[in-house]
Amino acid sequence: MIEIIDIHKSFGRQKVLSGLSISIDKGSLVAVLGSSGSGKSVLLKHVAGLLRPDRGKVLLDGQDIHGLRGKTLASLRDRMGFLFQGGALFDSMTVFENVAFPLKEKTKLYREEIRDRVLKTLEAVGLSGSEDKYPSQLSGGMIKRAAMARALVRDPEIMMFDEPTTGLDPAIRLAMLRLIDTSHKRFGFTGIIVTHEIPSALAIVDHVVFLKSGSVYARTASRDFLSSSDPVIKEFLGRDEGPEICPQK
Amino acid sequence: MDPISQIGAFTLSRLYRMGVMGLFLFKSFLYGFIPPVKVGRVIKQIHFIGLQSTLVIFLTGSFSGMVLGFQGYYSLSRFGSEAFLGPMVGLSLIKELGPVISALMVTGRAGSAIAAEIGIMRITEQIDALELMGLNSFRYLVVPNLIAAIISMPLLTAIFDVCGIAGGYLIGGKLLGVGAGTYFGEMASYVEMSDVMEGIYKSLSFGIIIAWVCCYKGYYTTIFTGFGAEGVSKATTQAVVLSSVLILVWDYFMTSALF
């Protein structure tokens, strides 16, 4: 379970998060929505422990991630996967090496076991045959899928997706969301998706958290979000609404 | 903001950066001494910093020695002391020029690349990805460079010295007529082991400076030098300039201490 309790964060004079609190049940998939600059990605980096809040706590199964150091923090992060907006693949390594890297470094698996697991994960994300390519030889969609394979290869309990479909064409966006959905069902992780992908993303998530001015403005079941009568949400949907490319859950 | 406050804010920000830089060096040594050390990455960086720098060291060493041969012969012949060309070339190279020029060459060739590589990893979130895998980014990116620079620099300096002495002999001994016996004989009489050790100590400390400054500049690219390609370019420039200045400043203090 993830509990975000009253977190505040400013960069210089710019206040990005102000008293944001959310709790996410184990195994559920939550979409974090909001206008650009509402603090979605900053929130995600707080949950991952990449940013420290000025005030407040992020509890992962009761442990405050910002109070942990060294091996304790590393073992908590062993249970996490993070899909970065740009993929963050190691550009001097092939796709295979990128996906195998966390297994080589963090497990005692034999070379053959690592190979099997990497190939299986690459097959699951539809990247069979691209093992020997470098990130610079991949398309945007392939980079995201390779990054997803790297994040999923250790069966994380918590997955964070930072704008997984941004910059992809409509067909690839749909495929990416389907991939997140099938991975969620298969691995059963607790997931947070930061996205602008409306309404498609709503089809795969359980809840929607809508941020405004650095705090939670609304939290609803995904099916209720589109029909919300709240003027702020209606304005947001009117501005960001895109073509429906995925059927509603 | 009034001028006094501006000066105060500037001073505080500089002190903060110096503190961060000092802590960076401390952490680098700390993780360098606490296992596990990534041996594979250390070897890779020795190949990059050391082996791949040998050609540039060979060329700069040879030509520095040849220039010293000409200039030394010109100066010494005014006093009728051409016989001391060997000790002059040897002492200049071993005590001073070898460590300093090698360090400046390695800064330009390998240090800039290290800063750029780590800087790009920072702006493309590859360092965050490492941390999120539960891995220590210092152990992967900084410690191998530090160990590799400490191992490589004395060896490169030794190559520089040998090439320089050979270059000096080519000009002084062969071209200008100071015999091999005089050149090398006088050198053996006047150059002592303490002189050689001085050069080694200097090159070791220059290796630390190069790895420290270049890794630091790359690692904190987005925080201290800005975002994107411009941030990396600034970090790389600052890494080369600061390393070069620190090498020369530190050289002065070491020379004073070992004089």
Coordinates of C-alpha atoms in Angstrom, one line a residue:
Chain A
M1 CA 0.0 0.0 0.0
I2 CA 1.2 3.5 -0.9
E3 CA 0.3 6.4 1.4
I4 CA 1.3 9.9 0.5
I5 CA 0.7 12.2 3.4
D6 CA 0.5 15.9 3.2
I7 CA 3.6 16.5 1.0
H8 CA 4.8 19.9 0.1
K9 CA 7.5 20.7 -2.4
S10 CA 8.9 24.0 -3.8
F11 CA 11.6 24.6 -6.3
G12 CA 13.0 28.0 -5.4
R13 CA 10.0 30.3 -5.1
Q14 CA 7.8 28.0 -7.2
K15 CA 5.4 25.9 -5.1
V16 CA 4.8 22.6 -6.9
L17 CA 3.1 20.4 -4.3
S18 CA 1.1 21.8 -1.4
G19 CA -0.3 19.4 1.1
L20 CA -0.9 16.5 -1.3
S21 CA -2.3 13.3 0.2
I22 CA -3.3 10.1 -1.5
S23 CA -3.5 6.5 -0.5
I24 CA -3.4 3.7 -3.0
D25 CA -4.4 0.2 -2.2
K26 CA -2.2 -2.8 -2.9
G27 CA -2.7 -4.2 -6.4
S28 CA -4.7 -1.2 -7.7
L29 CA -3.9 0.9 -10.7
V30 CA -4.4 4.6 -10.4
A31 CA -4.1 7.4 -13.0
V32 CA -2.8 10.8 -11.9
L33 CA -4.3 13.5 -14.1
G34 CA -3.9 17.2 -14.2
S35 CA -2.8 20.1 -16.3
S36 CA 0.8 20.6 -17.2
G37 CA 2.7 21.9 -14.2
S38 CA 0.2 20.5 -11.7
G39 CA 2.9 18.4 -10.1
K40 CA 2.2 14.9 -11.5
S41 CA 5.7 13.9 -12.4
V42 CA 7.1 15.6 -9.2
L43 CA 4.6 13.5 -7.2
L44 CA 5.9 10.3 -8.9
K45 CA 9.5 11.1 -8.2
H46 CA 8.6 11.6 -4.5
V47 CA 7.0 8.2 -4.4
A48 CA 10.2 6.7 -6.0
G49 CA 12.3 8.6 -3.5
L50 CA 14.1 10.5 -6.2
L51 CA 13.0 13.8 -4.7
R52 CA 12.6 14.7 -1.0
P53 CA 9.6 16.6 0.1
D54 CA 10.0 19.9 2.0
R55 CA 7.3 18.5 4.4
G56 CA 5.2 15.3 4.6
K57 CA 5.8 11.6 4.1
V58 CA 5.5 8.9 1.6
L59 CA 4.9 5.5 3.2
L60 CA 5.3 2.3 1.2
D61 CA 3.9 -0.6 3.2
G62 CA 4.4 1.6 6.3
Q63 CA 8.0 2.5 5.6
D64 CA 8.8 6.2 5.0
I65 CA 10.9 6.1 1.9
H66 CA 12.6 9.4 2.6
G67 CA 13.7 8.2 6.0
L68 CA 15.6 5.2 4.5
R69 CA 19.3 5.1 3.5
G70 CA 21.8 2.7 2.0
K71 CA 20.8 -1.0 1.9
T72 CA 17.3 -0.5 3.4
L73 CA 16.5 2.0 0.7
A74 CA 18.0 -0.2 -2.0
S75 CA 16.0 -3.2 -0.9
L76 CA 12.8 -1.2 -1.0
R77 CA 13.7 0.0 -4.5
D78 CA 14.2 -3.6 -5.5
R79 CA 10.5 -3.9 -5.3
M80 CA 9.8 -0.9 -7.6
G81 CA 9.8 -0.4 -11.3
F82 CA 9.7 3.0 -13.0
L83 CA 9.0 3.8 -16.6
F84 CA 10.6 7.1 -17.3
Q85 CA 9.1 9.5 -19.8
G86 CA 12.1 9.3 -22.1
G87 CA 12.8 5.6 -21.3
A88 CA 16.1 6.3 -19.6
L89 CA 17.7 3.3 -21.3
F90 CA 21.5 3.0 -20.9
D91 CA 22.5 4.2 -24.4
S92 CA 25.8 2.4 -24.5
M93 CA 24.0 -1.0 -23.9
T94 CA 21.9 -3.1 -26.3
V95 CA 18.2 -3.7 -25.5
F96 CA 19.2 -7.2 -24.2
E97 CA 21.9 -5.7 -21.9
N98 CA 19.6 -3.0 -20.7
V99 CA 16.9 -5.5 -19.6
A100 CA 19.5 -8.0 -18.2
F101 CA 21.3 -5.3 -16.3
P102 CA 19.1 -5.3 -13.1
L103 CA 19.2 -9.1 -13.1
K104 CA 22.9 -9.2 -13.4
E105 CA 23.5 -6.6 -10.7
K106 CA 20.8 -7.5 -8.2
T107 CA 20.3 -11.2 -8.4
K108 CA 22.4 -14.3 -8.3
L109 CA 20.8 -15.9 -11.3
Y110 CA 23.0 -17.9 -13.8
R111 CA 23.7 -16.5 -17.2
E112 CA 21.2 -18.9 -18.9
E113 CA 18.4 -18.1 -16.4
I114 CA 19.0 -14.4 -17.0
R115 CA 18.9 -15.0 -20.8
D116 CA 15.6 -16.9 -20.6
R117 CA 14.0 -14.3 -18.4
V118 CA 15.1 -11.4 -20.5
L119 CA 13.9 -13.0 -23.7
K120 CA 10.6 -13.9 -22.2
T121 CA 10.1 -10.3 -20.9
L122 CA 11.0 -8.9 -24.3
E123 CA 8.6 -11.2 -25.9
A124 CA 5.9 -10.0 -23.5
V125 CA 6.4 -6.4 -24.6
G126 CA 6.6 -7.3 -28.3
L127 CA 10.3 -6.7 -28.8
S128 CA 11.5 -10.2 -29.8
G129 CA 14.2 -9.8 -32.4
S130 CA 15.4 -6.4 -31.2
E131 CA 17.7 -7.7 -28.5
D132 CA 20.9 -6.6 -30.2
K133 CA 19.7 -3.1 -31.1
Y134 CA 21.0 0.0 -29.3
P135 CA 18.5 2.5 -28.0
S136 CA 19.5 5.0 -30.7
Q137 CA 18.3 2.4 -33.3
L138 CA 14.8 2.1 -31.8
S139 CA 11.6 4.1 -32.5
G140 CA 9.9 6.0 -29.6
G141 CA 7.4 3.2 -29.0
M142 CA 10.2 0.6 -29.0
I143 CA 12.2 2.6 -26.5
K144 CA 9.2 2.8 -24.1
R145 CA 8.6 -0.9 -24.5
A146 CA 12.2 -1.8 -23.9
A147 CA 12.2 0.5 -20.8
M148 CA 9.0 -1.3 -19.7
A149 CA 10.7 -4.6 -20.1
R150 CA 13.6 -3.5 -18.0
A151 CA 11.2 -2.2 -15.3
L152 CA 9.2 -5.4 -15.3
V153 CA 11.9 -8.0 -15.5
R154 CA 12.3 -8.3 -11.8
D155 CA 8.5 -8.6 -11.1
P156 CA 8.1 -5.3 -9.2
E157 CA 5.4 -4.9 -6.6
I158 CA 5.0 -1.2 -7.3
M159 CA 5.2 0.2 -10.9
M160 CA 5.3 3.9 -11.8
F161 CA 4.6 5.1 -15.3
D162 CA 5.6 8.7 -16.1
E163 CA 3.6 9.6 -19.2
P164 CA 4.0 6.2 -20.9
T165 CA 2.3 7.3 -24.1
T166 CA 3.6 10.8 -24.7
G167 CA 5.1 11.3 -28.1
L168 CA 3.8 8.1 -29.6
D169 CA 1.4 7.8 -32.5
P170 CA -2.2 6.7 -31.7
A171 CA -1.8 3.1 -32.6
I172 CA 1.3 2.7 -30.5
R173 CA -0.4 4.6 -27.7
L174 CA -3.2 2.1 -27.6
A175 CA -0.7 -0.8 -27.7
M176 CA 1.3 0.7 -24.9
L177 CA -1.8 1.1 -22.7
R178 CA -2.8 -2.5 -23.5
L179 CA 0.6 -3.6 -22.5
I180 CA 0.3 -1.8 -19.2
D181 CA -3.1 -3.4 -18.7
T182 CA -1.9 -6.9 -19.4
S183 CA 1.3 -6.5 -17.3
H184 CA -0.8 -5.3 -14.4
K185 CA -3.1 -8.3 -14.7
R186 CA -0.2 -10.7 -15.1
F187 CA 2.2 -9.3 -12.4
G188 CA -0.4 -7.8 -10.1
F189 CA 1.6 -4.7 -9.2
T190 CA 0.4 -1.6 -7.5
G191 CA 0.6 1.0 -10.2
I192 CA 0.5 4.8 -10.7
I193 CA 0.2 6.2 -14.2
V194 CA 0.9 9.9 -14.8
T195 CA -0.8 10.6 -18.1
H196 CA -2.6 13.0 -20.4
E197 CA -4.1 10.1 -22.2
I198 CA -7.9 10.7 -21.8
P199 CA -10.1 8.8 -22.2
S200 CA -8.0 5.8 -23.2
A201 CA -6.0 5.5 -20.0
L202 CA -9.2 5.5 -18.0
A203 CA -10.1 2.2 -19.5
I204 CA -7.3 0.4 -17.7
V205 CA -7.2 2.1 -14.3
D206 CA -9.3 1.6 -11.2
H207 CA -9.2 5.2 -9.9
V208 CA -8.4 8.6 -11.1
V209 CA -6.7 11.2 -9.0
F210 CA -7.0 14.7 -10.4
L211 CA -4.4 17.3 -9.3
K212 CA -4.8 21.0 -9.3
S213 CA -2.4 23.6 -8.0
G214 CA -0.2 20.9 -6.3
S215 CA -2.9 19.1 -4.3
V216 CA -5.6 16.5 -4.9
Y217 CA -8.7 18.2 -6.4
A218 CA -10.7 15.1 -6.9
R219 CA -10.5 11.3 -6.6
T220 CA -13.0 9.2 -8.4
A221 CA -13.6 5.8 -9.8
S222 CA -12.3 5.8 -13.4
R223 CA -15.8 5.2 -14.9
D224 CA -17.1 8.3 -13.1
F225 CA -14.4 10.7 -14.1
L226 CA -15.7 11.4 -17.7
S227 CA -19.2 12.1 -16.5
S228 CA -18.2 14.4 -13.7
S229 CA -20.2 17.5 -13.4
D230 CA -17.5 19.4 -11.6
P231 CA -16.8 22.6 -13.7
V232 CA -13.0 22.3 -13.2
I233 CA -12.9 18.7 -14.4
K234 CA -15.2 19.5 -17.3
E235 CA -12.9 22.3 -18.3
F236 CA -9.9 20.0 -18.1
L237 CA -11.6 17.4 -20.1
G238 CA -12.7 19.9 -22.7
R239 CA -9.2 21.1 -23.1
D240 CA -7.4 17.7 -23.1
E241 CA -10.0 15.4 -24.6
G242 CA -8.7 13.3 -27.4
P243 CA -10.1 10.6 -29.7
E244 CA -11.3 7.5 -28.0
I245 CA -8.9 4.7 -29.0
C246 CA -9.6 2.2 -26.3
P247 CA -13.0 0.9 -25.1
Q248 CA -14.1 1.9 -21.6
K249 CA -13.5 -0.6 -18.8
Chain B
M1 CA 18.0 42.8 -3.6
D2 CA 20.6 45.3 -2.3
P3 CA 24.3 44.8 -3.3
I4 CA 25.4 43.6 0.1
S5 CA 22.7 40.9 0.1
Q6 CA 23.7 39.9 -3.4
I7 CA 27.3 39.5 -2.4
G8 CA 26.2 37.5 0.7
A9 CA 23.9 35.3 -1.5
F10 CA 26.7 34.7 -4.0
T11 CA 29.2 33.8 -1.3
L12 CA 26.8 31.4 0.4
S13 CA 26.1 29.7 -2.9
R14 CA 29.8 29.3 -3.7
L15 CA 30.4 27.9 -0.2
Y16 CA 27.5 25.5 -0.7
R17 CA 29.0 24.3 -4.0
M18 CA 32.4 23.9 -2.4
G19 CA 30.8 21.9 0.4
V20 CA 29.0 19.6 -2.1
M21 CA 32.2 19.2 -4.0
G22 CA 34.1 18.3 -0.9
L23 CA 31.5 15.8 0.1
F24 CA 31.6 14.3 -3.4
L25 CA 35.3 13.6 -3.0
F26 CA 34.7 12.1 0.5
K27 CA 31.9 9.8 -0.8
S28 CA 34.0 8.8 -3.8
F29 CA 36.9 7.6 -1.5
L30 CA 34.4 6.1 1.0
Y31 CA 32.7 3.9 -1.7
G32 CA 36.2 3.2 -3.2
F33 CA 37.3 1.6 0.0
I34 CA 34.1 -0.2 0.9
P35 CA 33.5 -3.3 -1.2
P36 CA 32.2 -4.3 -3.7
V37 CA 34.3 -2.4 -6.2
K38 CA 33.1 -2.9 -9.8
V39 CA 36.3 -4.4 -11.2
G40 CA 34.9 -4.8 -14.7
R41 CA 34.1 -1.1 -14.9
V42 CA 37.5 -0.2 -13.4
I43 CA 39.3 -2.1 -16.1
K44 CA 37.1 -0.5 -18.8
Q45 CA 38.0 2.9 -17.4
I46 CA 41.7 2.1 -17.2
H47 CA 41.4 1.2 -20.9
F48 CA 39.7 4.5 -21.6
I49 CA 41.7 6.8 -19.4
G50 CA 45.0 5.0 -19.6
L51 CA 45.5 2.9 -22.7
Q52 CA 43.6 5.1 -25.1
S53 CA 45.7 8.2 -23.9
T54 CA 49.0 6.6 -24.7
L55 CA 49.3 7.9 -28.2
V56 CA 48.7 11.5 -27.2
I57 CA 51.1 11.1 -24.3
F58 CA 53.7 9.6 -26.6
L59 CA 53.4 12.5 -29.0
T60 CA 53.4 15.3 -26.4
G61 CA 56.1 13.7 -24.4
S62 CA 58.4 13.2 -27.4
F63 CA 58.0 16.7 -28.7
S64 CA 58.2 18.3 -25.3
G65 CA 61.6 16.5 -24.8
M66 CA 62.7 17.6 -28.3
V67 CA 61.9 21.2 -27.5
L68 CA 63.7 20.9 -24.2
G69 CA 66.7 19.5 -26.1
F70 CA 66.9 22.5 -28.3
Q71 CA 66.1 25.1 -25.6
G72 CA 68.3 23.4 -23.0
Y73 CA 71.3 23.1 -25.4
Y74 CA 70.8 26.8 -26.4
S75 CA 70.8 28.0 -22.8
L76 CA 73.5 25.7 -21.5
S77 CA 75.9 26.3 -24.4
R78 CA 76.0 30.0 -23.3
F79 CA 77.8 28.9 -20.2
G80 CA 79.7 26.1 -21.8
S81 CA 77.7 23.5 -19.9
E82 CA 76.2 21.5 -22.7
A83 CA 77.2 18.3 -20.8
F84 CA 74.4 19.0 -18.3
L85 CA 71.7 18.7 -21.0
G86 CA 70.8 15.2 -19.8
P87 CA 70.1 16.2 -16.1
M88 CA 68.3 19.4 -17.2
V89 CA 66.0 17.5 -19.5
G90 CA 65.6 14.6 -17.1
L91 CA 64.8 16.8 -14.0
S92 CA 62.5 19.1 -15.9
L93 CA 60.5 16.2 -17.3
I94 CA 60.4 13.9 -14.2
K95 CA 59.7 16.6 -11.6
E96 CA 57.5 19.0 -13.5
L97 CA 56.6 18.7 -17.1
G98 CA 55.8 15.0 -17.2
P99 CA 53.2 15.0 -14.5
V100 CA 51.7 18.4 -15.4
I101 CA 51.5 18.0 -19.2
S102 CA 50.3 14.4 -18.9
A103 CA 47.5 15.5 -16.5
L104 CA 46.5 18.4 -18.8
M105 CA 46.4 16.0 -21.8
V106 CA 44.3 13.4 -19.9
T107 CA 42.0 16.2 -18.7
G108 CA 41.4 17.3 -22.3
R109 CA 41.0 13.8 -23.8
A110 CA 39.4 11.7 -21.1
G111 CA 38.2 14.1 -18.4
S112 CA 36.0 16.0 -20.8
A113 CA 34.5 12.8 -22.1
I114 CA 33.8 11.6 -18.5
A115 CA 32.1 14.8 -17.7
A116 CA 30.0 14.7 -20.9
E117 CA 29.1 11.0 -20.5
I118 CA 27.9 11.4 -16.9
G119 CA 26.2 14.7 -17.7
I120 CA 24.2 13.1 -20.5
M121 CA 23.3 10.2 -18.2
R122 CA 22.0 12.8 -15.7
I123 CA 19.9 14.7 -18.2
T124 CA 18.4 11.5 -19.8
E125 CA 17.6 10.2 -16.3
Q126 CA 19.9 7.2 -16.6
I127 CA 21.4 8.0 -13.2
D128 CA 17.9 8.1 -11.7
A129 CA 17.2 4.7 -13.4
L130 CA 20.4 3.3 -11.7
E131 CA 19.3 4.5 -8.3
L132 CA 15.8 3.2 -8.8
M133 CA 17.2 -0.3 -9.5
G134 CA 18.6 -0.1 -6.0
L135 CA 22.1 0.5 -7.3
N136 CA 24.6 3.0 -6.0
S137 CA 25.4 5.4 -8.8
F138 CA 28.7 6.4 -7.2
R139 CA 29.9 2.9 -7.3
Y140 CA 29.1 2.7 -11.0
L141 CA 30.1 6.0 -12.3
V142 CA 32.5 7.7 -10.0
V143 CA 34.6 5.1 -8.1
P144 CA 35.7 3.3 -11.3
N145 CA 36.9 6.6 -12.8
L146 CA 38.7 7.5 -9.6
I147 CA 40.5 4.2 -9.3
A148 CA 41.3 4.1 -13.0
A149 CA 42.7 7.7 -12.9
I150 CA 44.9 6.9 -9.9
I151 CA 46.3 3.8 -11.6
S152 CA 46.7 5.3 -15.1
M153 CA 48.2 8.7 -14.3
P154 CA 51.6 7.6 -12.9
L155 CA 51.9 5.1 -15.8
L156 CA 51.1 7.7 -18.4
T157 CA 53.5 10.1 -16.7
A158 CA 56.2 7.5 -16.8
I159 CA 55.6 7.0 -20.5
F160 CA 55.7 10.8 -21.0
D161 CA 59.0 11.0 -19.2
V162 CA 60.6 8.2 -21.1
C163 CA 59.5 9.6 -24.5
G164 CA 60.6 13.1 -23.4
I165 CA 64.0 11.9 -22.4
A166 CA 64.4 10.0 -25.7
G167 CA 63.2 13.1 -27.6
G168 CA 65.8 15.3 -25.7
Y169 CA 68.5 12.7 -26.6
L170 CA 67.5 12.7 -30.2
I171 CA 68.0 16.5 -30.5
G172 CA 70.8 17.1 -27.9
G173 CA 72.6 13.8 -28.2
K174 CA 72.3 13.0 -31.9
L175 CA 71.6 16.3 -33.7
L176 CA 73.6 18.7 -31.6
G177 CA 76.4 16.5 -30.7
V178 CA 76.2 15.8 -26.9
G179 CA 77.2 12.2 -26.7
A180 CA 75.0 9.4 -25.4
G181 CA 77.4 8.7 -22.6
T182 CA 77.4 12.3 -21.5
Y183 CA 73.7 12.8 -21.8
F184 CA 72.6 9.6 -20.0
G185 CA 75.7 9.5 -17.7
E186 CA 75.2 12.9 -16.2
M187 CA 71.4 12.3 -16.0
A188 CA 72.1 9.2 -13.9
S189 CA 74.4 11.2 -11.6
Y190 CA 72.1 14.0 -11.0
V191 CA 68.6 12.6 -11.1
E192 CA 67.7 10.9 -7.8
M193 CA 65.0 8.5 -6.7
S194 CA 63.4 11.3 -4.7
D195 CA 62.9 13.3 -7.9
V196 CA 61.2 10.3 -9.5
M197 CA 59.0 9.9 -6.5
E198 CA 58.0 13.6 -6.6
G199 CA 56.7 13.1 -10.1
I200 CA 54.8 10.0 -9.1
Y201 CA 53.2 11.7 -6.1
K202 CA 52.2 14.6 -8.3
S203 CA 50.7 12.4 -11.0
L204 CA 48.7 10.4 -8.4
S205 CA 47.2 13.6 -7.0
F206 CA 46.5 14.9 -10.5
G207 CA 44.6 11.7 -11.3
I208 CA 42.4 12.3 -8.2
I209 CA 41.8 15.9 -9.3
I210 CA 40.8 14.9 -12.8
A211 CA 38.4 12.1 -11.8
W212 CA 37.0 14.2 -8.9
V213 CA 36.3 17.4 -10.9
C214 CA 35.1 15.8 -14.1
C215 CA 32.8 13.3 -12.4
Y216 CA 31.4 16.0 -10.1
K217 CA 30.7 18.4 -12.9
G218 CA 28.9 15.7 -14.9
Y219 CA 27.0 14.3 -11.9
Y220 CA 25.5 17.7 -10.9
T221 CA 24.9 18.9 -14.5
T222 CA 21.2 19.7 -14.0
I223 CA 21.7 21.3 -10.6
F224 CA 24.7 23.6 -11.1
T225 CA 25.1 24.1 -14.8
G226 CA 21.6 23.9 -16.3
F227 CA 19.4 21.5 -18.3
G228 CA 19.7 19.8 -21.7
A229 CA 22.6 19.9 -24.2
E230 CA 23.6 23.4 -23.0
G231 CA 23.9 22.2 -19.4
V232 CA 26.2 19.3 -20.5
S233 CA 28.3 21.6 -22.7
K234 CA 28.8 24.0 -19.8
A235 CA 29.6 21.2 -17.4
T236 CA 32.2 19.8 -19.8
T237 CA 33.8 23.2 -20.3
Q238 CA 33.8 23.9 -16.6
A239 CA 35.2 20.4 -15.9
V240 CA 38.2 21.0 -18.2
V241 CA 38.9 24.5 -17.0
L242 CA 38.5 23.8 -13.3
S243 CA 40.6 20.6 -13.5
S244 CA 43.4 22.4 -15.4
V245 CA 43.5 25.3 -13.0
L246 CA 43.4 23.0 -10.0
I247 CA 46.2 20.9 -11.4
L248 CA 48.5 24.0 -11.8
V249 CA 47.5 25.4 -8.4
W250 CA 48.0 22.0 -6.7
D251 CA 51.3 21.6 -8.6
Y252 CA 52.6 24.8 -7.0
F253 CA 51.6 23.7 -3.5
M254 CA 53.2 20.3 -4.0
T255 CA 56.4 21.7 -5.4
S256 CA 56.6 24.1 -2.5
A257 CA 56.1 21.3 0.0
L258 CA 58.5 18.9 -1.7
F259 CA 61.1 21.5 -2.6

